[in-house]
Tab-separated table of C-alpha atoms in Angstrom:
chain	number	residue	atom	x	y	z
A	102	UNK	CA	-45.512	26.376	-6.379
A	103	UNK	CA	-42.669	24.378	-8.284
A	104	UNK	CA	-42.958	22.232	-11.303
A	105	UNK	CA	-42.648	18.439	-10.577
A	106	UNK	CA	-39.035	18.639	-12.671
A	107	UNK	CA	-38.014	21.872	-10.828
A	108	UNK	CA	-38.555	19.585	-7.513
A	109	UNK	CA	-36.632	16.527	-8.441
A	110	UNK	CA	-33.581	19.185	-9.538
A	111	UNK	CA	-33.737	20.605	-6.036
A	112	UNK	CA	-33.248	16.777	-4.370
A	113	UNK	CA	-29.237	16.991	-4.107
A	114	UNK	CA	-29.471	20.357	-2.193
A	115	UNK	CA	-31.899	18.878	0.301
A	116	UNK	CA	-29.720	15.710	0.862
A	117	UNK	CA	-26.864	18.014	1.482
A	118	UNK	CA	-28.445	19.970	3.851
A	119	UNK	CA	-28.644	23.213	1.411
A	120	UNK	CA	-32.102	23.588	1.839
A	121	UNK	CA	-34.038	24.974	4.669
A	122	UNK	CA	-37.350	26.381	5.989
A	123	UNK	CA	-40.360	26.281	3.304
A	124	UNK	CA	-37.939	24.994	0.362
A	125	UNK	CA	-37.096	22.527	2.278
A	126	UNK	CA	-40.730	21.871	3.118
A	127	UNK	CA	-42.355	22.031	-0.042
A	128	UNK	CA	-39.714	19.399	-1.529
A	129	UNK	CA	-40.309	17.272	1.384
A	130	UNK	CA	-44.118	17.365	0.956
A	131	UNK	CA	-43.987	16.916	-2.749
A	132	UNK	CA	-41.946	13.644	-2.069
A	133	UNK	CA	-44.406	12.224	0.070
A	134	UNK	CA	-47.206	12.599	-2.492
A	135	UNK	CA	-45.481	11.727	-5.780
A	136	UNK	CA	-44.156	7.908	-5.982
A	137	UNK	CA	-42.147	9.079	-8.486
A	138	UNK	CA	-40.188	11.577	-6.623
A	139	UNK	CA	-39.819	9.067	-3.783
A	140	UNK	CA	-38.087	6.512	-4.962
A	141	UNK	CA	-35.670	8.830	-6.485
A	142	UNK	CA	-34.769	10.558	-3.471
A	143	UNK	CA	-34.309	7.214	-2.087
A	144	UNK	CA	-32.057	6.182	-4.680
A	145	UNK	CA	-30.191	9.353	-4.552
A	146	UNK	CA	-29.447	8.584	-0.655
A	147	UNK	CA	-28.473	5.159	-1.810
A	148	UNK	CA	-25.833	6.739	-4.121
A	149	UNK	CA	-24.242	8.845	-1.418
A	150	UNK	CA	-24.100	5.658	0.559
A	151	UNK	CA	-20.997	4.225	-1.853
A	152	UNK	CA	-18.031	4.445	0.247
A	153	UNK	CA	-14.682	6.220	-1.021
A	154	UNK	CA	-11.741	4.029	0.513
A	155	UNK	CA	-9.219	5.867	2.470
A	156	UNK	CA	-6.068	6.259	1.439
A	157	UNK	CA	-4.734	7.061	4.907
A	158	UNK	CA	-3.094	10.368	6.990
A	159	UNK	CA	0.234	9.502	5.130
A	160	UNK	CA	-1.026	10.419	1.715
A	161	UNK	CA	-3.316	13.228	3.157
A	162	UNK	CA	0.158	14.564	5.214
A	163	UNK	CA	2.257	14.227	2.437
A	164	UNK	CA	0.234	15.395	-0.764
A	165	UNK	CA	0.593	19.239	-0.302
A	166	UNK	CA	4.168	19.011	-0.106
A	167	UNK	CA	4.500	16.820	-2.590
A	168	UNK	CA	2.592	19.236	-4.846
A	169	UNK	CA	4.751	22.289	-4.578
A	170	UNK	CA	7.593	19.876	-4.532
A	171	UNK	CA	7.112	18.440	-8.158
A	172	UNK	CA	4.759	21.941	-9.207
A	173	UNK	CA	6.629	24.175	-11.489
A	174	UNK	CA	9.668	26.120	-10.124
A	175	UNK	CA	9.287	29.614	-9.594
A	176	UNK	CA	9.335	31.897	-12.961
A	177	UNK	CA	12.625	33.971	-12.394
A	178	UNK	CA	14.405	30.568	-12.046
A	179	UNK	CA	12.654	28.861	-15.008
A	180	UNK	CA	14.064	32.472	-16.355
A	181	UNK	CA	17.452	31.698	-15.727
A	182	UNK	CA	18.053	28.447	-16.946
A	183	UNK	CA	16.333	28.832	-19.857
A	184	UNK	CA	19.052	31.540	-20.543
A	185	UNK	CA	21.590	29.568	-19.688
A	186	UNK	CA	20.243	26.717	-22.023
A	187	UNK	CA	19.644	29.260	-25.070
A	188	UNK	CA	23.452	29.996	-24.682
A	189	UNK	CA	24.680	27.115	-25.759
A	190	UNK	CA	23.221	28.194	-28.920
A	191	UNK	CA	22.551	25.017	-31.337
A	192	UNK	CA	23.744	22.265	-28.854
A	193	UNK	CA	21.239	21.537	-26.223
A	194	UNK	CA	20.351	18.153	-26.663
A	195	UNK	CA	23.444	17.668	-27.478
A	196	UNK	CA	24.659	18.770	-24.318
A	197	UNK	CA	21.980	16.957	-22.377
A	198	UNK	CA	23.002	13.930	-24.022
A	199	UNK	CA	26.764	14.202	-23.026
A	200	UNK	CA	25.731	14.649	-19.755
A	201	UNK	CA	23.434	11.675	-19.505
A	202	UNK	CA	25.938	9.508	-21.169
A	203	UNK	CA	27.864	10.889	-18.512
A	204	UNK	CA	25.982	10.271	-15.529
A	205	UNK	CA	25.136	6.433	-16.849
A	206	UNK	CA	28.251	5.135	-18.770
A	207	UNK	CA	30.958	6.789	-18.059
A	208	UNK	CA	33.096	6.324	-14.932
A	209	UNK	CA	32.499	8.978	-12.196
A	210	UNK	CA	35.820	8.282	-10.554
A	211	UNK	CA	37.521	9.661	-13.459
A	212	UNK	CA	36.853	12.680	-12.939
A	213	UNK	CA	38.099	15.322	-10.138
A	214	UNK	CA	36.384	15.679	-6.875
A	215	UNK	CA	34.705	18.754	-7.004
A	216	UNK	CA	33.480	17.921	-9.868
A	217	UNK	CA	31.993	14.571	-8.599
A	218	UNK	CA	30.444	16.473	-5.478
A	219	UNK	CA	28.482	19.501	-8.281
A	220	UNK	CA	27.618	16.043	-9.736
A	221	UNK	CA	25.752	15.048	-7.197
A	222	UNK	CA	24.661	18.027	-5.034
A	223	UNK	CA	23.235	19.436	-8.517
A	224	UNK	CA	22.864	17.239	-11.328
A	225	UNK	CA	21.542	19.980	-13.421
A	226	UNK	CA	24.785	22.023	-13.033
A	227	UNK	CA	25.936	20.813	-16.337
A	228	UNK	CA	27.907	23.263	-16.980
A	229	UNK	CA	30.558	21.982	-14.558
A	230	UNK	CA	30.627	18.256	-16.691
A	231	UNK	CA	33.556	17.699	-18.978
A	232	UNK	CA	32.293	16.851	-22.064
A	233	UNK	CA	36.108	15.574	-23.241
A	234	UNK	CA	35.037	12.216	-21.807
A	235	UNK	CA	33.308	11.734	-24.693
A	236	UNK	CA	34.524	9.631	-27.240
A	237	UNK	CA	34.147	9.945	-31.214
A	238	UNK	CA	32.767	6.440	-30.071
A	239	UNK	CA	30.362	7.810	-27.747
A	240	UNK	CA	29.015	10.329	-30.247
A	241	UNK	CA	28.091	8.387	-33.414
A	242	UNK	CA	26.205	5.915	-31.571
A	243	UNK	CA	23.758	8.926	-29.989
A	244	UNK	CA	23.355	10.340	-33.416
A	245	UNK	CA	21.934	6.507	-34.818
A	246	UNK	CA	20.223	5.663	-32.085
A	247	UNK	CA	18.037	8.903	-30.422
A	248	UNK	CA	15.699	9.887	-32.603
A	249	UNK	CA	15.096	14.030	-32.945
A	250	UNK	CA	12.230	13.709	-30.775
A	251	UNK	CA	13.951	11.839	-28.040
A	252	UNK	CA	16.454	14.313	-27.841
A	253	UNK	CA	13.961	17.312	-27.538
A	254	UNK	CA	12.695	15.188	-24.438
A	255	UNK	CA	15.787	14.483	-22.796
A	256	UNK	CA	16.465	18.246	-23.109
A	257	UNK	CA	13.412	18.669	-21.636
A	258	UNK	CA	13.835	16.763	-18.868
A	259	UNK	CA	17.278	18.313	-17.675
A	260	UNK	CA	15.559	21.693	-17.891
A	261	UNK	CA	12.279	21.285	-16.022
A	262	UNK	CA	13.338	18.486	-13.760
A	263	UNK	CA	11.166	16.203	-15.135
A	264	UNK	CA	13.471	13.154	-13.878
A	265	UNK	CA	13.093	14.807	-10.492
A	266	UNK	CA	9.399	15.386	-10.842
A	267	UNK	CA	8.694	11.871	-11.517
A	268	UNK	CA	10.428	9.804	-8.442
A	269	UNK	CA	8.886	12.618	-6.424
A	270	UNK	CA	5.326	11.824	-7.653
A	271	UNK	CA	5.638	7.854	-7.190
A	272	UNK	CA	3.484	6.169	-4.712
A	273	UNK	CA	4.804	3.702	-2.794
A	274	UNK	CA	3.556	0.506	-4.657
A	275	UNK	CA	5.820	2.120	-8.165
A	276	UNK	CA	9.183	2.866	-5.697
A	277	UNK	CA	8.818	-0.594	-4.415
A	278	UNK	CA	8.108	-1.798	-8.314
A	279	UNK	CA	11.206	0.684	-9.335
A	280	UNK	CA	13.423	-0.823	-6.551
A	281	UNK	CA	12.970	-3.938	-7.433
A	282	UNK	CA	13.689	-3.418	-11.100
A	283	UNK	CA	16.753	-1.832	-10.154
A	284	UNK	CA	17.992	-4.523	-8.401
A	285	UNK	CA	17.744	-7.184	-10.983
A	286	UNK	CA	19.495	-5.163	-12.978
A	287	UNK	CA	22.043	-5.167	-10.620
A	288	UNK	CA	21.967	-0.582	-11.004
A	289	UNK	CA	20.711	0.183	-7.616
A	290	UNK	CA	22.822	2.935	-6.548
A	291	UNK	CA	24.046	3.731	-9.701
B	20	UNK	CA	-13.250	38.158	-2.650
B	21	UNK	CA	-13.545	34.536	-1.596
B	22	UNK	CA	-10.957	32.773	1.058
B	23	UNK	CA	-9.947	30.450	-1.974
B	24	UNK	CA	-9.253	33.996	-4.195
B	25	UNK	CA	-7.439	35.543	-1.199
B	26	UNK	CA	-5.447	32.200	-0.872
B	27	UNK	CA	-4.536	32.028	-5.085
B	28	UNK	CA	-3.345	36.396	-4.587
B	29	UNK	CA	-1.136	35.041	-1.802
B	30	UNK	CA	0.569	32.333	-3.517
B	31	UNK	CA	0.786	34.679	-6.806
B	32	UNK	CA	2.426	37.024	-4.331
B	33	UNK	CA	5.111	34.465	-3.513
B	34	UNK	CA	3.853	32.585	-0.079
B	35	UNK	CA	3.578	29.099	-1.045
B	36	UNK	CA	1.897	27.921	1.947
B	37	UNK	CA	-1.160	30.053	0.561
B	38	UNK	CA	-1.473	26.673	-2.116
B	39	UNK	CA	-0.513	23.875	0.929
B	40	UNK	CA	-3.528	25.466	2.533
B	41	UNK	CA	-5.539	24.986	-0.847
B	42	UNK	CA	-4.325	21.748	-1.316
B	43	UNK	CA	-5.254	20.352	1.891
B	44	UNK	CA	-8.892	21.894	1.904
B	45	UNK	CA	-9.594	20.354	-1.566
B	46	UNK	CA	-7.822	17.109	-1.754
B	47	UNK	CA	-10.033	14.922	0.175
B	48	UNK	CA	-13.146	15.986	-2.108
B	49	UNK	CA	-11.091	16.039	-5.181
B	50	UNK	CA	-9.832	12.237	-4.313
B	51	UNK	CA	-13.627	11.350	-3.618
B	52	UNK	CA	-14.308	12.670	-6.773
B	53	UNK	CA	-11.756	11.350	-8.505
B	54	UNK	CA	-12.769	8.200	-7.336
B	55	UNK	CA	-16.359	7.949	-8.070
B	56	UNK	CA	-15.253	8.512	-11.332
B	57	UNK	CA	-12.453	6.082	-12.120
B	58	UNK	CA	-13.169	3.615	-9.299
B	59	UNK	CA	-9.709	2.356	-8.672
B	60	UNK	CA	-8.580	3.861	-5.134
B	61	UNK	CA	-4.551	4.069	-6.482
B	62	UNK	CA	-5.005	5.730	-9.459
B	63	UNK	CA	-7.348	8.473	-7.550
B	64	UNK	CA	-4.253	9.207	-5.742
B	65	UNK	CA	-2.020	9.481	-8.438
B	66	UNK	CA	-4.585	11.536	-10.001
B	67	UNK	CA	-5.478	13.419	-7.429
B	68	UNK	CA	-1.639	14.390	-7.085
B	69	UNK	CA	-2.040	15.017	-10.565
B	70	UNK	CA	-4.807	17.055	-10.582
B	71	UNK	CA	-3.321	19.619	-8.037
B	72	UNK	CA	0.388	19.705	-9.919
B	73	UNK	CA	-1.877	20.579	-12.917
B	74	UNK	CA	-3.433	23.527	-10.724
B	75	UNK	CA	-0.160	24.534	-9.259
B	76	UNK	CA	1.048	25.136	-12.950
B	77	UNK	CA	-1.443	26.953	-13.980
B	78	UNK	CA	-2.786	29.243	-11.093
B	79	UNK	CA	-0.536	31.869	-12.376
B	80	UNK	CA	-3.164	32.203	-14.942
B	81	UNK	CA	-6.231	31.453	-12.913
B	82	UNK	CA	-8.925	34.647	-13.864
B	83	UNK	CA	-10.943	34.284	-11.431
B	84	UNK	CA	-13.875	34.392	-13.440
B	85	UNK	CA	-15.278	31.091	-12.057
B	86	UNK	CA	-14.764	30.120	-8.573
B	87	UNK	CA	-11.446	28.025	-7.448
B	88	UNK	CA	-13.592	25.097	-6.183
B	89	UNK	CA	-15.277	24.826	-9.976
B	90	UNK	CA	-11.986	25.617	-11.890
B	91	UNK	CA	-10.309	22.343	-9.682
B	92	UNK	CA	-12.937	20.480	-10.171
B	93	UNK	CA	-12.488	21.262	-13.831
B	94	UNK	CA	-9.043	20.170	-13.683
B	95	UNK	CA	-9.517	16.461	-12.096
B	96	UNK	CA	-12.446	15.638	-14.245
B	97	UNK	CA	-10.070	16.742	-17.502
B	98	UNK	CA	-7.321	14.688	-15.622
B	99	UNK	CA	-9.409	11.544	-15.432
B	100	UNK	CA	-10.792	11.896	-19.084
B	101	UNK	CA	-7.131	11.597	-20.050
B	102	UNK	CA	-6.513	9.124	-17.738
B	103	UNK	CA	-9.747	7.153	-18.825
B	104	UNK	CA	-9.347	7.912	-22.695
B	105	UNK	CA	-5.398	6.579	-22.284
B	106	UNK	CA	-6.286	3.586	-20.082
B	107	UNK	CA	-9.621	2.617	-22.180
B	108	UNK	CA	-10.778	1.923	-18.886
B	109	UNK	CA	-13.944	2.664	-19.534
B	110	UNK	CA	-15.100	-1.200	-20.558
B	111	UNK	CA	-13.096	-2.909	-17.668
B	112	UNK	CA	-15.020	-3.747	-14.758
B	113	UNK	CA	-14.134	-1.898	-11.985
B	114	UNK	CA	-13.270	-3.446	-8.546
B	115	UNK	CA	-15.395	-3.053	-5.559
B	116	UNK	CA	-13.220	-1.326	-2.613
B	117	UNK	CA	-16.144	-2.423	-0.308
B	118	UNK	CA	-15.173	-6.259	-0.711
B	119	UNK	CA	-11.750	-5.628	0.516
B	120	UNK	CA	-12.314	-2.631	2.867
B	121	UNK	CA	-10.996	-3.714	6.331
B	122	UNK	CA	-11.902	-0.769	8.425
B	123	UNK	CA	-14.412	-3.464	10.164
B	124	UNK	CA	-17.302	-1.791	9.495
B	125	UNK	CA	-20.112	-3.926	10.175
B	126	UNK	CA	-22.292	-3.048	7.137
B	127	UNK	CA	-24.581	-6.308	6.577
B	128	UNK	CA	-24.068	-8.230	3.552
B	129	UNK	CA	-27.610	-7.449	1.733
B	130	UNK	CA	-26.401	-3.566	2.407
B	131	UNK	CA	-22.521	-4.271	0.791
B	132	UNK	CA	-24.738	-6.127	-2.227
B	133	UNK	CA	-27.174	-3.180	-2.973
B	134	UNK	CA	-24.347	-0.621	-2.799
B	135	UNK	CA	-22.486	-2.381	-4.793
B	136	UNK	CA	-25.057	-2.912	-7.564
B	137	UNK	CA	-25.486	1.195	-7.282
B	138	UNK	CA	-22.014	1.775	-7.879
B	139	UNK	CA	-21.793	-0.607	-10.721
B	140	UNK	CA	-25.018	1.133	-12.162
B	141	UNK	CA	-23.482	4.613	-11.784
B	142	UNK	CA	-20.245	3.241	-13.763
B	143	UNK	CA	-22.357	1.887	-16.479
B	144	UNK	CA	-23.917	5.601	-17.262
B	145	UNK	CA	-22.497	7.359	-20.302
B	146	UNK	CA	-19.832	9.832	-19.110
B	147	UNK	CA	-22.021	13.103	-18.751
B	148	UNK	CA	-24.838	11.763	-17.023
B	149	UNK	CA	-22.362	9.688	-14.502
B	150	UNK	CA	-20.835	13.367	-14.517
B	151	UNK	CA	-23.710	15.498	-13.336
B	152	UNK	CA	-25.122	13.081	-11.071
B	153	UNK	CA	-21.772	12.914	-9.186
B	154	UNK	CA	-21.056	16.616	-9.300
B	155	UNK	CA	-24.566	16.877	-8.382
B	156	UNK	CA	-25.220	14.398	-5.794
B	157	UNK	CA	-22.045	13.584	-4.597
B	158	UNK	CA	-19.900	17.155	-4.713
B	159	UNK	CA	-23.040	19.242	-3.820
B	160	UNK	CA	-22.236	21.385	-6.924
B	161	UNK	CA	-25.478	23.900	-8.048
B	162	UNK	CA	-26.344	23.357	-11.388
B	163	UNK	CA	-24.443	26.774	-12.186
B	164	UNK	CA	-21.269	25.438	-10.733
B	165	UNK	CA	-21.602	21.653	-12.790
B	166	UNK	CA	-22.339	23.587	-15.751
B	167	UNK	CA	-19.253	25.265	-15.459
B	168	UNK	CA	-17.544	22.183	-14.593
B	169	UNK	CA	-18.486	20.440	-17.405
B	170	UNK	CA	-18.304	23.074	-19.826
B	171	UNK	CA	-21.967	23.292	-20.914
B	172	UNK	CA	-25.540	25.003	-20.274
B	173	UNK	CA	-27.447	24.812	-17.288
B	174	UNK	CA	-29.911	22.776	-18.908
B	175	UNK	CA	-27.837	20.664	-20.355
B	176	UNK	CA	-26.725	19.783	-16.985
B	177	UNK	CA	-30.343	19.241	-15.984
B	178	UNK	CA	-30.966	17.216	-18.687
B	179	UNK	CA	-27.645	15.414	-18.158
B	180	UNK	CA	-29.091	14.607	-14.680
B	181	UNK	CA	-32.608	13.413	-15.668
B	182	UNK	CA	-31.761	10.896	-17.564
B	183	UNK	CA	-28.989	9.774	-16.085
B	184	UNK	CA	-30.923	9.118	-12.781
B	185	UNK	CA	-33.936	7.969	-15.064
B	186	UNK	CA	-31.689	5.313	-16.244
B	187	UNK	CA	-30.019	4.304	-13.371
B	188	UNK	CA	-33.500	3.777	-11.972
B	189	UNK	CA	-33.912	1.494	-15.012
B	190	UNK	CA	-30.832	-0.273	-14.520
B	191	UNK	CA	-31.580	-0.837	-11.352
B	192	UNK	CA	-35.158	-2.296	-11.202
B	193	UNK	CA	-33.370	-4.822	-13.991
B	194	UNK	CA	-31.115	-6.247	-11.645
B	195	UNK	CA	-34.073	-6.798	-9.424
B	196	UNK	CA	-33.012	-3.695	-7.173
B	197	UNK	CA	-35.452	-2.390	-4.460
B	198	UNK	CA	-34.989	1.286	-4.571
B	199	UNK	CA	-37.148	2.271	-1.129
């Protein structure tokens, strides 16, 4: 014979079906006879009744692939970069910061076509930028306007993707939001 | 070894559908869960992405020493602590889905009112009772699993539980709420 308490902690199992044959009995029973016990189970069966909204087949469909999409890329390939990266010895955020100020401010056309096409069949190829577009102009204004910490991120983000990550994970309310911001600024495209 | 275990050895071994497969057995019960805790349908999907990316990342390291079901479930409910503790959502009022649900379910008005009033009462539970009782009632966790969930005792789950459903009783019966 249960306790009253051992009862009422058994009430979720027999609402979800986990209980059968005399447990399932003896809770029942007790529920009858205690008030107590009663009302909680119907409260409990109240609770389950709050609906979850569906978010619809697309997001269902889509969400697995989406999650090995923006998940972590396989170790030996983390591997690799990461050697790449630590061969540039002192100068990757500096790097990563030439190549952003490449891929936002400086002209693209300037530049040879094969090296336009790595730009943007692989982003992360960095190696194939030419970092004598830079400027002595260019440079100064980094160094007084990233702080340390910014740069660390930036690096960061070239290595792991994290630029890619992000547009991957947006729902479709935030692409339509980052659309639109694009196009007031007049950068969609760019 | 479990189908979730067998599924984890697979992806470790370099099959990725072995986690598509996980993903899509979970992800409708970690988005439920999700939102019965943060009660904002968009974020549980951006959490819920969340949640898995977070388990994709670290099932390299997964030991196995808990099941995958209670380890995930681990993950969202750390996922929407950050996401609560970040958004200090935990004093906004949360809106009701049911007001603008359009699936045309004809669920009478008195019915969409008492829900309503439960799920408010569940919201306005401090964070480990509203815990348990969901992992509880609504997941169909043991108390073993919750425990391990919620990284505490078995008791402390069952304690977690009684008072939480002791006060939402409470709560309840204040805002004139008949229970049977």
């Amino acid at each position: 014979m249960r306790s009253h308490d051992d009862i009422r902690q058994m009430f979720p199992d027999l609402l979800d079906g986990r209980l059968a044959g005399p447990e399932a009995d003896e809770v029942k029973e007790h529920a009858q006879q205690c008030a107590e016990c009663r009302d909680e189970l119907a409260l409990l069966t109240g609770l389950r009744g709050i609906e979850v909204p569906d978010p619809g087949n697309i997001f269902w469909n889509t969400l697995p692939k989406k999650v090995l999409a923006a998940g972590v890329r396989p170790a030996a390939r983390r591997r690799r970069i990461v050697s790449w990266w630590s061969f540039l010895g002192p100068l990757p955020a500096a790097a990563a910061v030439a190549a952003l100020v490449l891929l936002v401010s400086r002209p693209v056309e300037k530049t040879q076509q094969p090296y336009q096409e790595a730009l943007f069949s692989d982003p992360l190829a960095v190696a194939m930028m030419d970092y004598s577009l830079l400027t002595d102009k260019d440079i100064p204004l980094i160094d007084a306007e990233i702080a340390p910490e910014e740069l660390a991120g930036v690096s960061e983000d070239m290595v792991e993707e994290g630029y890619h990550r992000e547009l991957v994970s947006l729902n479709y309310a935030e692409v339509e939001l980052l659309d639109e911001a694009l196009q007031d600024e007049q950068q969609k495209g760019g | 070894m479990d189908d979730d275990s067998r599924a984890v050895d697979r992806y470790r071994a370099g099959e990725e559908e072995a986690f598509e497969e996980l993903v899509m057995k979970y992800q409708r019960k970690i988005y439920a869960f999700v939102y019965r805790i943060t009660g904002d349908a968009e974020e549980s999907k951006d959490l819920t992405q969340r949640t898995f990316i977070n388990a994709l990342g670290a099932v390299r390291d997964f030991k196995g020493s808990s099941l995958f079901k209670t380890w995930l479930y681990q993950i969202a409910m750390n996922a929407c602590r950050n996401h609560l503790t970040r958004e200090r959502r935990n004093d906004i009022e949360i809106e009701d889905s049911l007001v603008r649900d359009e699936a045309g379910v004809l669920v009478s008005m008195v019915e969409k009112e008492k829900r309503k009033m439960v799920k408010k009462a569940l919201e306005g539970l401090p964070e480990r009772q509203r815990l348990s009782i969901i992992l509880r009632v609504y997941e169909g966790l043991s108390c073993t699993e919750t425990a391990g969930v919620m990284g505490c005792t078995e008791g402390a789950v069952k304690a977690s539980y009684h008072h939480g459903v002791k006060r939402l009783k409470e709560m309840l019966a204040e805002q004139g709420y008949e229970i049977a």
